[in-house]
XYZ file of C-alpha atoms in Angstrom:
124
model
C -30.016 -37.925 -44.903
C -26.909 -38.691 -46.874
C -23.986 -40.511 -45.314
C -21.865 -37.342 -45.473
C -24.541 -35.273 -43.733
C -24.913 -37.917 -41.030
C -21.165 -37.996 -40.542
C -21.073 -34.212 -40.301
C -23.886 -34.140 -37.713
C -22.172 -36.888 -35.710
C -18.892 -34.996 -35.803
C -20.630 -31.791 -34.694
C -22.103 -33.549 -31.626
C -18.761 -35.172 -30.810
C -16.974 -31.817 -31.152
C -19.477 -30.026 -28.901
C -19.199 -32.723 -26.236
C -15.399 -32.786 -26.427
C -15.097 -28.982 -26.446
C -17.342 -28.575 -23.401
C -15.350 -31.215 -21.518
C -12.107 -29.472 -22.500
C -13.440 -26.106 -21.295
C -14.573 -27.688 -18.019
C -11.148 -29.295 -17.568
C -9.413 -25.997 -18.316
C -11.591 -24.195 -15.752
C -10.936 -26.912 -13.168
C -7.217 -26.576 -13.836
C -7.392 -22.795 -13.303
C -9.363 -23.255 -10.074
C -6.863 -25.820 -8.780
C -3.978 -23.496 -9.654
C -5.652 -20.657 -7.731
C -6.013 -22.908 -4.673
C -2.336 -23.882 -4.823
C -1.275 -20.261 -5.308
C -3.487 -19.081 -2.419
C -2.023 -21.868 -0.267
C 1.488 -20.609 -1.042
C 0.429 -17.072 -0.108
C -1.004 -18.278 3.200
C 1.647 -20.866 4.080
C 4.430 -18.301 3.686
C 2.763 -15.988 6.190
C 1.554 -13.311 3.767
C -1.945 -13.439 5.245
C -0.597 -12.416 8.647
C 0.000 -8.906 7.280
C -2.288 -8.644 4.232
C -6.027 -9.090 3.773
C -7.591 -10.771 0.777
C -11.339 -10.708 1.240
C -12.996 -14.094 0.918
C -9.893 -15.947 2.149
C -8.214 -16.674 5.469
C -5.805 -13.779 4.839
C -6.954 -11.172 7.346
C -3.838 -9.205 8.220
C -3.992 -5.482 8.892
C -0.343 -4.393 8.898
C 0.137 -4.354 5.116
C -2.204 -3.118 2.404
C -5.414 -4.954 1.514
C -4.600 -6.991 -1.599
C -8.168 -8.036 -2.447
C -8.092 -6.183 -5.763
C -4.356 -5.635 -6.234
C -4.488 -7.012 -9.778
C -6.626 -4.106 -10.926
C -4.190 -1.426 -9.722
C -1.999 0.343 -12.241
C 1.109 0.188 -10.019
C 2.389 -1.586 -6.913
C 4.695 -0.667 -4.029
C 3.155 2.782 -3.556
C 3.494 3.453 -7.265
C 7.150 2.495 -7.719
C 6.591 -0.485 -10.060
C 4.127 -1.270 -12.847
C 1.528 -3.869 -11.956
C 2.845 -6.860 -13.878
C 3.466 -10.434 -12.723
C 7.197 -9.887 -13.165
C 7.211 -6.696 -11.085
C 5.075 -8.283 -8.366
C 7.497 -11.228 -8.197
C 10.483 -8.870 -7.935
C 8.725 -6.887 -5.187
C 7.792 -10.029 -3.234
C 11.384 -11.274 -3.431
C 13.065 -8.010 -2.383
C 10.664 -5.186 -1.503
C 13.474 -3.234 0.162
C 15.167 -2.735 -3.219
C 12.174 -0.802 -4.526
C 10.700 0.883 -1.491
C 13.216 2.044 1.134
C 11.927 1.652 4.684
C 9.318 -0.931 3.683
C 8.213 -3.135 6.583
C 7.594 -6.175 4.377
C 10.349 -8.767 4.716
C 12.154 -10.151 1.692
C 10.974 -13.542 0.469
C 13.908 -14.221 -1.851
C 14.640 -17.396 0.121
C 11.612 -19.002 -1.555
C 12.058 -20.939 -4.782
C 11.504 -18.704 -7.804
C 8.619 -20.924 -8.915
C 6.771 -20.189 -5.657
C 7.403 -16.453 -5.919
C 6.090 -16.525 -9.494
C 2.996 -18.487 -8.422
C 2.252 -15.958 -5.675
C 2.745 -13.102 -8.150
C 0.414 -14.795 -10.659
C -2.212 -15.194 -7.934
C -1.945 -11.574 -6.839
C -2.083 -10.266 -10.418
C -5.300 -12.249 -10.947
C -7.047 -10.522 -8.017
C -9.247 -8.001 -9.784
């Protein structure tokens, strides 16, 4: 085997090992983010009204959000199902759906509202 071929084979093994570690780290990062986002959902009381199957959120007053990310619209069809729209609805649902029983969460930091919206949008 020539020196160049050996170098190429060595690089290929290094790349495969590095790439698989990077993918594993990325996946771990996504899993950790989901845990933090779920914790925000639960710690702000959302699970008292909403259910998300497979979590501690077992409320029955509001809609089941287990697959909310796969819906085409939110808020009984008043907003498109995007992270931005979910965040706006979480912050001030009364602005979009008159008579809604869900309280406003605009007292939360915007970063937390966005994290909750990202979590909900990911629920497929």
